C-alpha cells in the first residue's frame, strides 16, 4: 500500500503488482519412443479451451511420413494460423524442389510445405524476414548467426541420402533412422538468441495474430515453439484439455534387420 499525504488530503492507494514478464519456455516438443516393433518420433496436438472458445495447437516437423501430414490434415479447423516467414511464396506461387520431393516420396516421406493442405483460409501468423533479421541484430547477432538462423534450409544432404538409398529396403530403413535421430535432437536451451528471438518473439507475433482472428481454431507451428506458445496461452486464460501425440516417423526393427536392443543402444543418448 502506498500512502500519499498532502495538506489537507490523505490518499491511500492499493497497488496491484504487475505480472512478471513472460520467460520463453525453452523446450522442443517431440517424443521419442521405443516399442516392441519400432522406434518412433511423435509430435503433440494440444486441445485448449479459451475465453473465446476452443483452439488446437499442432506442433509439426518439416519432414516426416506422408501419412503424418494426412493425419494432421484431418484435424484442421476452418481458419488456420501458421508459421512461415513472410517472404516465402504464397501457396499458389510455391514451387517444389522436385529432386527433394521425389527422393522423399520414394521412402514414404513428404515435406511439410507440400504435405499440409494449405488454402485461402490459412492466415500467416509470423514475422517477416526483415523483421526477424532486425530483431536478431538488435539482440546482438553477428552476420554468421543471422545467416544460420535466416538461411534457407539446406535440403541437398537429405536429397542425396534418400536418392542413394532408393530400392534397398534395409538401406532405406537406415536412412529413415538417421532422419529420426536428427529430428529427435533438441535445440540447446542455452542458445539465447534462438529461444528469445527466433522462438519467443515470433510466438508473440503468432498470438497477436490470433487475437486479430477471433474465428481461428487451429495454430500450426514447429515443435520448438509449442511449449512456449502453450505457456503464453495459459497466461491468457486458456486451459489445456487434452494432448494427443501423432507419429511423425516410424522405423521398424525388421526393416533395419536389427533387434530392439541394438536400436535402443543407438538411440540411448536421445532417450534420456
Tab-separated table of N, CA, C and O in Angstrom, residues 80-203:
chain	number	residue	atom	x	y	z
A	80	UNK	N	-6.972	-21.455	-40.150
A	80	UNK	CA	-5.708	-21.964	-39.629
A	80	UNK	C	-4.679	-20.844	-39.611
A	80	UNK	O	-4.471	-20.164	-40.618
A	81	UNK	N	-4.039	-20.647	-38.468
A	81	UNK	CA	-2.903	-19.736	-38.368
A	81	UNK	C	-1.633	-20.574	-38.458
A	81	UNK	O	-1.516	-21.611	-37.811
A	82	UNK	N	-0.661	-20.096	-39.254
A	82	UNK	CA	0.503	-20.950	-39.476
A	82	UNK	C	1.803	-20.172	-39.425
A	82	UNK	O	1.854	-18.965	-39.653
A	83	UNK	N	2.859	-20.931	-39.142
A	83	UNK	CA	4.224	-20.414	-39.114
A	83	UNK	C	4.751	-20.280	-40.533
A	83	UNK	O	4.522	-21.152	-41.373
A	84	UNK	N	5.489	-19.217	-40.787
A	84	UNK	CA	6.106	-19.055	-42.090
A	84	UNK	C	6.557	-17.626	-42.278
A	84	UNK	O	5.728	-16.719	-42.301
A	85	UNK	N	7.862	-17.407	-42.377
A	85	UNK	CA	8.370	-16.058	-42.565
A	85	UNK	C	7.785	-15.462	-43.842
A	85	UNK	O	7.674	-16.132	-44.864
A	86	UNK	N	7.413	-14.197	-43.784
A	86	UNK	CA	6.501	-13.621	-44.771
A	86	UNK	C	7.063	-13.470	-46.173
A	86	UNK	O	6.314	-13.149	-47.081
A	87	UNK	N	8.348	-13.723	-46.386
A	87	UNK	CA	8.847	-13.572	-47.750
A	87	UNK	C	8.723	-14.852	-48.565
A	87	UNK	O	8.985	-14.846	-49.752
A	88	UNK	N	8.326	-15.957	-47.917
A	88	UNK	CA	8.205	-17.189	-48.692
A	88	UNK	C	7.040	-17.068	-49.673
A	88	UNK	O	6.117	-16.290	-49.458
A	89	UNK	N	7.027	-17.835	-50.751
A	89	UNK	CA	5.952	-17.702	-51.741
A	89	UNK	C	4.593	-18.027	-51.146
A	89	UNK	O	4.472	-18.847	-50.251
A	90	UNK	N	3.574	-17.356	-51.663
A	90	UNK	CA	2.214	-17.711	-51.296
A	90	UNK	C	1.931	-19.115	-51.821
A	90	UNK	O	2.600	-19.592	-52.746
A	91	UNK	N	0.941	-19.823	-51.229
A	91	UNK	CA	0.696	-21.213	-51.621
A	91	UNK	C	0.562	-21.412	-53.122
A	91	UNK	O	1.101	-22.370	-53.675
A	92	UNK	N	-0.148	-20.522	-53.789
A	92	UNK	CA	-0.355	-20.714	-55.212
A	92	UNK	C	0.898	-20.427	-56.027
A	92	UNK	O	0.979	-20.792	-57.194
A	93	UNK	N	1.889	-19.779	-55.409
A	93	UNK	CA	3.120	-19.442	-56.118
A	93	UNK	C	4.271	-20.373	-55.764
A	93	UNK	O	5.344	-20.292	-56.351
A	94	UNK	N	4.069	-21.232	-54.778
A	94	UNK	CA	5.158	-22.082	-54.300
A	94	UNK	C	5.594	-23.045	-55.396
A	94	UNK	O	4.779	-23.597	-56.129
A	95	UNK	N	6.883	-23.238	-55.505
A	95	UNK	CA	7.422	-24.192	-56.456
A	95	UNK	C	8.122	-25.305	-55.700
A	95	UNK	O	8.808	-25.068	-54.702
A	96	UNK	N	7.958	-26.509	-56.157
A	96	UNK	CA	8.514	-27.668	-55.466
A	96	UNK	C	9.957	-27.903	-55.884
A	96	UNK	O	10.336	-27.693	-57.040
A	97	UNK	N	10.766	-28.335	-54.931
A	97	UNK	CA	12.116	-28.811	-55.195
A	97	UNK	C	11.958	-30.262	-55.645
A	97	UNK	O	11.904	-31.177	-54.824
A	98	UNK	N	11.867	-30.476	-56.943
A	98	UNK	CA	11.471	-31.778	-57.474
A	98	UNK	C	12.404	-32.907	-57.053
A	98	UNK	O	11.929	-33.964	-56.599
A	99	UNK	N	13.732	-32.779	-57.150
A	99	UNK	CA	14.592	-33.880	-56.702
A	99	UNK	C	14.392	-34.219	-55.217
A	99	UNK	O	14.379	-35.393	-54.839
A	100	UNK	N	14.205	-33.190	-54.400
A	100	UNK	CA	13.979	-33.402	-52.970
A	100	UNK	C	12.655	-34.119	-52.734
A	100	UNK	O	12.585	-35.110	-51.998
A	101	UNK	N	11.608	-33.634	-53.371
A	101	UNK	CA	10.281	-34.237	-53.213
A	101	UNK	C	10.296	-35.681	-53.683
A	101	UNK	O	9.752	-36.577	-53.021
A	102	UNK	N	10.920	-35.951	-54.824
A	102	UNK	CA	10.962	-37.311	-55.361
A	102	UNK	C	11.762	-38.241	-54.451
A	102	UNK	O	11.376	-39.404	-54.239
A	103	UNK	N	12.871	-37.730	-53.919
A	103	UNK	CA	13.696	-38.560	-53.031
A	103	UNK	C	12.932	-38.941	-51.774
A	103	UNK	O	12.972	-40.088	-51.322
A	104	UNK	N	12.215	-37.981	-51.194
A	104	UNK	CA	11.417	-38.278	-50.002
A	104	UNK	C	10.288	-39.253	-50.334
A	104	UNK	O	10.039	-40.216	-49.598
A	105	UNK	N	9.597	-38.999	-51.427
A	105	UNK	CA	8.431	-39.801	-51.794
A	105	UNK	C	8.783	-41.269	-51.967
A	105	UNK	O	7.988	-42.160	-51.626
A	106	UNK	N	9.974	-41.547	-52.469
A	106	UNK	CA	10.399	-42.932	-52.681
A	106	UNK	C	10.507	-43.705	-51.372
A	106	UNK	O	10.530	-44.944	-51.378
A	107	UNK	N	10.566	-42.971	-50.258
A	107	UNK	CA	10.676	-43.604	-48.937
A	107	UNK	C	9.426	-43.374	-48.090
A	107	UNK	O	9.454	-43.578	-46.878
A	108	UNK	N	8.346	-42.942	-48.718
A	108	UNK	CA	7.107	-42.718	-47.992
A	108	UNK	C	7.106	-41.449	-47.165
A	108	UNK	O	6.281	-41.297	-46.252
A	109	UNK	N	7.987	-40.508	-47.494
A	109	UNK	CA	8.136	-39.270	-46.730
A	109	UNK	C	7.614	-38.084	-47.531
A	109	UNK	O	7.380	-38.177	-48.740
A	110	UNK	N	7.453	-36.969	-46.846
A	110	UNK	CA	6.995	-35.740	-47.504
A	110	UNK	C	7.529	-34.540	-46.745
A	110	UNK	O	7.925	-34.644	-45.577
A	111	UNK	N	7.543	-33.391	-47.412
A	111	UNK	CA	7.895	-32.125	-46.778
A	111	UNK	C	6.623	-31.441	-46.315
A	111	UNK	O	5.572	-31.535	-46.963
A	112	UNK	N	6.719	-30.732	-45.189
A	112	UNK	CA	5.538	-30.105	-44.599
A	112	UNK	C	4.852	-29.136	-45.550
A	112	UNK	O	3.622	-29.084	-45.622
A	113	UNK	N	5.650	-28.343	-46.285
A	113	UNK	CA	5.041	-27.309	-47.127
A	113	UNK	C	4.168	-27.894	-48.233
A	113	UNK	O	3.290	-27.212	-48.765
A	114	UNK	N	4.376	-29.168	-48.572
A	114	UNK	CA	3.530	-29.826	-49.563
A	114	UNK	C	2.574	-30.828	-48.921
A	114	UNK	O	1.533	-31.156	-49.499
A	115	UNK	N	2.902	-31.303	-47.726
A	115	UNK	CA	2.072	-32.307	-47.074
A	115	UNK	C	0.822	-31.750	-46.441
A	115	UNK	O	-0.214	-32.437	-46.373
A	116	UNK	N	0.873	-30.511	-45.959
A	116	UNK	CA	-0.296	-29.900	-45.339
A	116	UNK	C	-1.160	-29.218	-46.389
A	116	UNK	O	-0.652	-28.589	-47.316
A	117	UNK	N	-2.472	-29.329	-46.221
A	117	UNK	CA	-3.428	-28.800	-47.206
A	117	UNK	C	-3.672	-27.310	-46.959
A	117	UNK	O	-4.721	-26.913	-46.441
A	118	UNK	N	-2.730	-26.485	-47.352
A	118	UNK	CA	-2.885	-25.042	-47.155
A	118	UNK	C	-3.797	-24.455	-48.236
A	118	UNK	O	-3.690	-24.814	-49.404
A	119	UNK	N	-4.704	-23.583	-47.827
A	119	UNK	CA	-5.586	-22.932	-48.786
A	119	UNK	C	-5.811	-21.478	-48.380
A	119	UNK	O	-5.113	-20.947	-47.514
A	120	UNK	N	-6.805	-20.829	-49.018
A	120	UNK	CA	-7.016	-19.398	-48.800
A	120	UNK	C	-7.512	-19.081	-47.400
A	120	UNK	O	-7.501	-17.919	-46.985
A	121	UNK	N	-7.921	-20.077	-46.644
A	121	UNK	CA	-8.391	-19.838	-45.278
A	121	UNK	C	-7.243	-19.786	-44.277
A	121	UNK	O	-7.452	-19.489	-43.113
A	122	UNK	N	-6.041	-20.088	-44.735
A	122	UNK	CA	-4.884	-20.070	-43.850
A	122	UNK	C	-4.359	-18.643	-43.721
A	122	UNK	O	-4.271	-17.910	-44.708
A	123	UNK	N	-3.989	-18.256	-42.513
A	123	UNK	CA	-3.502	-16.910	-42.226
A	123	UNK	C	-2.099	-17.016	-41.639
A	123	UNK	O	-1.876	-17.725	-40.649
A	124	UNK	N	-1.176	-16.307	-42.258
A	124	UNK	CA	0.200	-16.321	-41.740
A	124	UNK	C	0.241	-15.606	-40.398
A	124	UNK	O	-0.258	-14.490	-40.243
A	125	UNK	N	0.879	-16.243	-39.419
A	125	UNK	CA	0.981	-15.688	-38.063
A	125	UNK	C	2.447	-15.659	-37.662
A	125	UNK	O	2.889	-16.389	-36.774
A	126	UNK	N	3.209	-14.820	-38.345
A	126	UNK	CA	4.657	-14.841	-38.169
A	126	UNK	C	5.239	-13.481	-38.512
A	126	UNK	O	4.559	-12.608	-39.064
A	127	UNK	N	6.523	-13.315	-38.203
A	127	UNK	CA	7.254	-12.119	-38.579
A	127	UNK	C	7.601	-12.182	-40.059
A	127	UNK	O	7.514	-13.235	-40.688
A	128	UNK	N	8.016	-11.053	-40.597
A	128	UNK	CA	8.609	-11.059	-41.929
A	128	UNK	C	10.094	-11.373	-41.790
A	128	UNK	O	10.671	-11.309	-40.695
A	129	UNK	N	10.710	-11.731	-42.892
A	129	UNK	CA	12.147	-11.993	-42.886
A	129	UNK	C	12.912	-10.774	-42.380
A	129	UNK	O	13.820	-10.877	-41.557
A	130	UNK	N	12.518	-9.589	-42.862
A	130	UNK	CA	13.195	-8.351	-42.456
A	130	UNK	C	13.026	-8.096	-40.966
A	130	UNK	O	13.982	-7.717	-40.274
A	131	UNK	N	11.833	-8.310	-40.459
A	131	UNK	CA	11.583	-8.103	-39.029
A	131	UNK	C	12.434	-9.030	-38.179
A	131	UNK	O	13.005	-8.618	-37.165
A	132	UNK	N	12.529	-10.281	-38.594
A	132	UNK	CA	13.330	-11.233	-37.818
A	132	UNK	C	14.812	-10.876	-37.875
A	132	UNK	O	15.514	-10.924	-36.859
A	133	UNK	N	15.285	-10.480	-39.049
A	133	UNK	CA	16.692	-10.090	-39.157
A	133	UNK	C	16.984	-8.884	-38.265
A	133	UNK	O	17.995	-8.861	-37.539
A	134	UNK	N	16.116	-7.884	-38.272
A	134	UNK	CA	16.312	-6.709	-37.424
A	134	UNK	C	16.287	-7.083	-35.947
A	134	UNK	O	17.084	-6.561	-35.149
A	135	UNK	N	15.380	-7.989	-35.578
A	135	UNK	CA	15.290	-8.415	-34.185
A	135	UNK	C	16.554	-9.147	-33.742
A	135	UNK	O	17.048	-8.947	-32.628
A	136	UNK	N	17.096	-9.985	-34.612
A	136	UNK	CA	18.326	-10.702	-34.283
A	136	UNK	C	19.498	-9.737	-34.125
A	136	UNK	O	20.276	-9.836	-33.171
A	137	UNK	N	19.612	-8.783	-35.030
A	137	UNK	CA	20.726	-7.838	-34.949
A	137	UNK	C	20.573	-6.937	-33.722
A	137	UNK	O	21.561	-6.601	-33.062
A	138	UNK	N	19.342	-6.550	-33.400
A	138	UNK	CA	19.115	-5.733	-32.206
A	138	UNK	C	19.487	-6.478	-30.937
A	138	UNK	O	19.875	-5.871	-29.933
A	139	UNK	N	19.399	-7.816	-30.991
A	139	UNK	CA	19.756	-8.637	-29.831
A	139	UNK	C	21.239	-8.987	-29.800
A	139	UNK	O	21.687	-9.701	-28.900
A	140	UNK	N	21.992	-8.498	-30.784
A	140	UNK	CA	23.436	-8.692	-30.762
A	140	UNK	C	23.968	-9.757	-31.697
A	140	UNK	O	25.150	-10.099	-31.630
A	141	UNK	N	23.158	-10.281	-32.597
A	141	UNK	CA	23.617	-11.326	-33.504
A	141	UNK	C	24.553	-10.753	-34.561
A	141	UNK	O	24.299	-9.684	-35.118
A	142	UNK	N	25.646	-11.471	-34.849
A	142	UNK	CA	26.551	-11.059	-35.917
A	142	UNK	C	26.082	-11.661	-37.239
A	142	UNK	O	25.084	-12.385	-37.299
A	143	UNK	N	26.811	-11.363	-38.311
A	143	UNK	CA	26.381	-11.821	-39.641
A	143	UNK	C	26.271	-13.337	-39.719
A	143	UNK	O	25.350	-13.874	-40.334
A	144	UNK	N	27.217	-14.043	-39.096
A	144	UNK	CA	27.220	-15.508	-39.166
A	144	UNK	C	25.986	-16.091	-38.482
A	144	UNK	O	25.336	-17.001	-39.012
A	145	UNK	N	25.656	-15.559	-37.317
A	145	UNK	CA	24.487	-16.053	-36.586
A	145	UNK	C	23.208	-15.739	-37.350
A	145	UNK	O	22.312	-16.581	-37.462
A	146	UNK	N	23.119	-14.530	-37.883
A	146	UNK	CA	21.938	-14.167	-38.674
A	146	UNK	C	21.774	-15.118	-39.847
A	146	UNK	O	20.672	-15.601	-40.133
A	147	UNK	N	22.876	-15.420	-40.527
A	147	UNK	CA	22.807	-16.333	-41.669
A	147	UNK	C	22.358	-17.721	-41.239
A	147	UNK	O	21.567	-18.384	-41.918
A	148	UNK	N	22.870	-18.196	-40.086
A	148	UNK	CA	22.483	-19.519	-39.588
A	148	UNK	C	20.986	-19.599	-39.333
A	148	UNK	O	20.341	-20.601	-39.645
A	149	UNK	N	20.429	-18.548	-38.743
A	149	UNK	CA	19.017	-18.564	-38.377
A	149	UNK	C	18.095	-18.141	-39.515
A	149	UNK	O	16.921	-18.505	-39.526
A	150	UNK	N	18.641	-17.381	-40.476
A	150	UNK	CA	17.802	-16.856	-41.550
A	150	UNK	C	17.941	-17.630	-42.857
A	150	UNK	O	17.084	-17.529	-43.731
A	151	UNK	N	19.019	-18.371	-42.988
A	151	UNK	CA	19.285	-19.040	-44.257
A	151	UNK	C	18.243	-20.092	-44.570
A	151	UNK	O	17.674	-20.740	-43.697
A	152	UNK	N	17.976	-20.279	-45.855
A	152	UNK	CA	17.059	-21.326	-46.293
A	152	UNK	C	17.644	-22.678	-45.939
A	152	UNK	O	18.837	-22.921	-46.116
A	153	UNK	N	16.810	-23.563	-45.412
A	153	UNK	CA	17.301	-24.873	-45.008
A	153	UNK	C	17.924	-25.596	-46.196
A	153	UNK	O	17.413	-25.572	-47.309
A	154	UNK	N	19.056	-26.255	-45.936
A	154	UNK	CA	19.777	-26.963	-46.983
A	154	UNK	C	19.192	-28.370	-47.114
A	154	UNK	O	19.359	-29.207	-46.243
A	155	UNK	N	18.485	-28.597	-48.213
A	155	UNK	CA	17.855	-29.889	-48.425
A	155	UNK	C	18.738	-30.851	-49.198
A	155	UNK	O	18.364	-32.003	-49.417
A	156	UNK	N	19.910	-30.388	-49.619
A	156	UNK	CA	20.729	-31.210	-50.501
A	156	UNK	C	21.206	-32.488	-49.823
A	156	UNK	O	21.268	-33.549	-50.461
A	157	UNK	N	21.543	-32.421	-48.529
A	157	UNK	CA	22.027	-33.607	-47.829
A	157	UNK	C	20.941	-34.674	-47.765
A	157	UNK	O	21.213	-35.868	-48.003
A	158	UNK	N	19.707	-34.265	-47.452
A	158	UNK	CA	18.616	-35.235	-47.413
A	158	UNK	C	18.309	-35.777	-48.807
A	158	UNK	O	18.006	-36.970	-48.967
A	159	UNK	N	18.400	-34.921	-49.812
A	159	UNK	CA	18.163	-35.376	-51.178
A	159	UNK	C	19.173	-36.458	-51.555
A	159	UNK	O	18.807	-37.507	-52.110
A	160	UNK	N	20.441	-36.221	-51.238
A	160	UNK	CA	21.482	-37.216	-51.554
A	160	UNK	C	21.255	-38.506	-50.772
A	160	UNK	O	21.374	-39.615	-51.321
A	161	UNK	N	20.939	-38.375	-49.480
A	161	UNK	CA	20.756	-39.553	-48.629
A	161	UNK	C	19.638	-40.439	-49.150
A	161	UNK	O	19.807	-41.665	-49.312
A	162	UNK	N	18.479	-39.835	-49.438
A	162	UNK	CA	17.329	-40.657	-49.818
A	162	UNK	C	17.345	-41.050	-51.287
A	162	UNK	O	16.685	-42.008	-51.677
A	163	UNK	N	18.109	-40.343	-52.115
A	163	UNK	CA	18.290	-40.785	-53.502
A	163	UNK	C	19.201	-42.001	-53.543
A	163	UNK	O	18.937	-42.973	-54.265
A	164	UNK	N	20.256	-41.968	-52.742
A	164	UNK	CA	21.240	-43.054	-52.753
A	164	UNK	C	20.705	-44.351	-52.163
A	164	UNK	O	21.250	-45.429	-52.444
A	165	UNK	N	19.652	-44.280	-51.368
A	165	UNK	CA	19.150	-45.478	-50.681
A	165	UNK	C	17.835	-45.984	-51.257
A	165	UNK	O	17.193	-46.859	-50.662
A	166	UNK	N	17.427	-45.471	-52.412
A	166	UNK	CA	16.206	-45.956	-53.051
A	166	UNK	C	16.387	-47.395	-53.525
A	166	UNK	O	17.453	-47.788	-53.979
A	167	UNK	N	15.320	-48.174	-53.429
A	167	UNK	CA	15.331	-49.521	-53.983
A	167	UNK	C	15.947	-50.573	-53.096
A	167	UNK	O	16.009	-51.754	-53.486
A	168	UNK	N	16.409	-50.211	-51.917
A	168	UNK	CA	17.006	-51.161	-50.980
A	168	UNK	C	16.312	-50.976	-49.635
A	168	UNK	O	16.491	-49.957	-48.970
A	169	UNK	N	15.509	-51.953	-49.246
A	169	UNK	CA	14.653	-51.805	-48.066
A	169	UNK	C	15.464	-51.550	-46.797
A	169	UNK	O	15.094	-50.702	-45.979
A	170	UNK	N	16.567	-52.270	-46.632
A	170	UNK	CA	17.345	-52.080	-45.406
A	170	UNK	C	18.031	-50.724	-45.401
A	170	UNK	O	18.020	-50.014	-44.390
A	171	UNK	N	18.637	-50.335	-46.514
A	171	UNK	CA	19.312	-49.040	-46.566
A	171	UNK	C	18.299	-47.901	-46.419
A	171	UNK	O	18.597	-46.876	-45.812
A	172	UNK	N	17.112	-48.100	-46.955
A	172	UNK	CA	16.060	-47.107	-46.775
A	172	UNK	C	15.715	-46.961	-45.299
A	172	UNK	O	15.552	-45.842	-44.789
A	173	UNK	N	15.595	-48.086	-44.592
A	173	UNK	CA	15.271	-48.042	-43.165
A	173	UNK	C	16.377	-47.355	-42.371
A	173	UNK	O	16.107	-46.589	-41.443
A	174	UNK	N	17.626	-47.617	-42.727
A	174	UNK	CA	18.746	-46.972	-42.042
A	174	UNK	C	18.715	-45.462	-42.293
A	174	UNK	O	18.964	-44.659	-41.382
A	175	UNK	N	18.397	-45.063	-43.511
A	175	UNK	CA	18.288	-43.635	-43.824
A	175	UNK	C	17.161	-42.993	-43.019
A	175	UNK	O	17.302	-41.874	-42.498
A	176	UNK	N	16.040	-43.696	-42.885
A	176	UNK	CA	14.924	-43.170	-42.093
A	176	UNK	C	15.312	-43.071	-40.616
A	176	UNK	O	14.904	-42.130	-39.935
A	177	UNK	N	16.087	-44.034	-40.128
A	177	UNK	CA	16.536	-43.966	-38.736
A	177	UNK	C	17.474	-42.776	-38.531
A	177	UNK	O	17.416	-42.088	-37.500
A	178	UNK	N	18.318	-42.505	-39.523
A	178	UNK	CA	19.202	-41.335	-39.450
A	178	UNK	C	18.380	-40.055	-39.380
A	178	UNK	O	18.685	-39.139	-38.604
A	179	UNK	N	17.315	-39.978	-40.190
A	179	UNK	CA	16.429	-38.817	-40.140
A	179	UNK	C	15.755	-38.721	-38.784
A	179	UNK	O	15.673	-37.630	-38.195
A	180	UNK	N	15.276	-39.846	-38.261
A	180	UNK	CA	14.622	-39.848	-36.948
A	180	UNK	C	15.563	-39.302	-35.877
A	180	UNK	O	15.166	-38.493	-35.035
A	181	UNK	N	16.813	-39.727	-35.915
A	181	UNK	CA	17.791	-39.237	-34.930
A	181	UNK	C	17.963	-37.724	-35.032
A	181	UNK	O	18.011	-37.026	-34.020
A	182	UNK	N	18.066	-37.222	-36.264
A	182	UNK	CA	18.274	-35.778	-36.425
A	182	UNK	C	17.061	-34.988	-35.943
A	182	UNK	O	17.201	-33.908	-35.363
A	183	UNK	N	15.863	-35.524	-36.150
A	183	UNK	CA	14.646	-34.843	-35.711
A	183	UNK	C	14.496	-34.863	-34.192
A	183	UNK	O	13.846	-33.994	-33.611
A	184	UNK	N	15.093	-35.862	-33.557
A	184	UNK	CA	14.936	-36.026	-32.109
A	184	UNK	C	15.935	-35.203	-31.297
A	184	UNK	O	15.801	-35.106	-30.076
A	185	UNK	N	16.936	-34.619	-31.943
A	185	UNK	CA	17.930	-33.828	-31.223
A	185	UNK	C	17.314	-32.487	-30.835
A	185	UNK	O	16.931	-31.697	-31.700
A	186	UNK	N	17.188	-32.188	-29.544
A	186	UNK	CA	16.583	-30.917	-29.135
A	186	UNK	C	17.544	-29.752	-29.321
A	186	UNK	O	18.764	-29.924	-29.285
A	187	UNK	N	16.986	-28.578	-29.528
A	187	UNK	CA	17.811	-27.380	-29.615
A	187	UNK	C	18.363	-27.057	-28.226
A	187	UNK	O	17.675	-27.206	-27.223
A	188	UNK	N	19.611	-26.635	-28.178
A	188	UNK	CA	20.290	-26.332	-26.919
A	188	UNK	C	19.568	-25.202	-26.176
A	188	UNK	O	19.416	-24.102	-26.715
A	189	UNK	N	19.114	-25.442	-24.932
A	189	UNK	CA	18.425	-24.386	-24.177
A	189	UNK	C	19.285	-23.156	-23.911
A	189	UNK	O	18.756	-22.094	-23.568
A	190	UNK	N	20.609	-23.291	-24.028
A	190	UNK	CA	21.496	-22.158	-23.755
A	190	UNK	C	21.624	-21.192	-24.925
A	190	UNK	O	22.272	-20.149	-24.797
A	191	UNK	N	21.005	-21.501	-26.042
A	191	UNK	CA	21.104	-20.628	-27.225
A	191	UNK	C	20.113	-19.478	-27.089
A	191	UNK	O	18.974	-19.526	-27.586
A	192	UNK	N	20.542	-18.436	-26.405
A	192	UNK	CA	19.634	-17.334	-26.049
A	192	UNK	C	18.991	-16.682	-27.265
A	192	UNK	O	17.784	-16.412	-27.269
A	193	UNK	N	19.781	-16.374	-28.283
A	193	UNK	CA	19.225	-15.690	-29.451
A	193	UNK	C	18.154	-16.533	-30.122
A	193	UNK	O	17.124	-16.010	-30.568
A	194	UNK	N	18.387	-17.819	-30.196
A	194	UNK	CA	17.407	-18.687	-30.831
A	194	UNK	C	16.099	-18.681	-30.043
A	194	UNK	O	15.017	-18.445	-30.610
A	195	UNK	N	16.187	-18.934	-28.755
A	195	UNK	CA	14.962	-19.085	-27.972
A	195	UNK	C	14.242	-17.756	-27.745
A	195	UNK	O	13.019	-17.691	-27.813
A	196	UNK	N	14.976	-16.701	-27.484
A	196	UNK	CA	14.312	-15.433	-27.160
A	196	UNK	C	13.825	-14.686	-28.396
A	196	UNK	O	12.810	-13.992	-28.342
A	197	UNK	N	14.538	-14.837	-29.517
A	197	UNK	CA	14.159	-14.095	-30.727
A	197	UNK	C	13.438	-14.999	-31.720
A	197	UNK	O	12.271	-14.761	-32.061
A	198	UNK	N	14.124	-16.031	-32.192
A	198	UNK	CA	13.545	-16.889	-33.231
A	198	UNK	C	12.284	-17.585	-32.731
A	198	UNK	O	11.313	-17.746	-33.490
A	199	UNK	N	12.279	-17.994	-31.470
A	199	UNK	CA	11.087	-18.638	-30.908
A	199	UNK	C	10.201	-17.619	-30.197
A	199	UNK	O	9.036	-17.420	-30.556
A	200	UNK	N	10.729	-16.937	-29.185
A	200	UNK	CA	9.904	-16.092	-28.334
A	200	UNK	C	9.229	-14.938	-29.054
A	200	UNK	O	8.011	-14.725	-28.916
A	201	UNK	N	9.989	-14.183	-29.824
A	201	UNK	CA	9.398	-13.021	-30.490
A	201	UNK	C	8.423	-13.431	-31.589
A	201	UNK	O	7.395	-12.766	-31.811
A	202	UNK	N	8.711	-14.510	-32.269
A	202	UNK	CA	7.770	-14.977	-33.296
A	202	UNK	C	6.496	-15.530	-32.659
A	202	UNK	O	5.399	-15.367	-33.199
A	203	UNK	N	6.636	-16.179	-31.505
A	203	UNK	CA	5.439	-16.652	-30.807
A	203	UNK	C	4.554	-15.490	-30.371
A	203	UNK	O	3.325	-15.584	-30.414
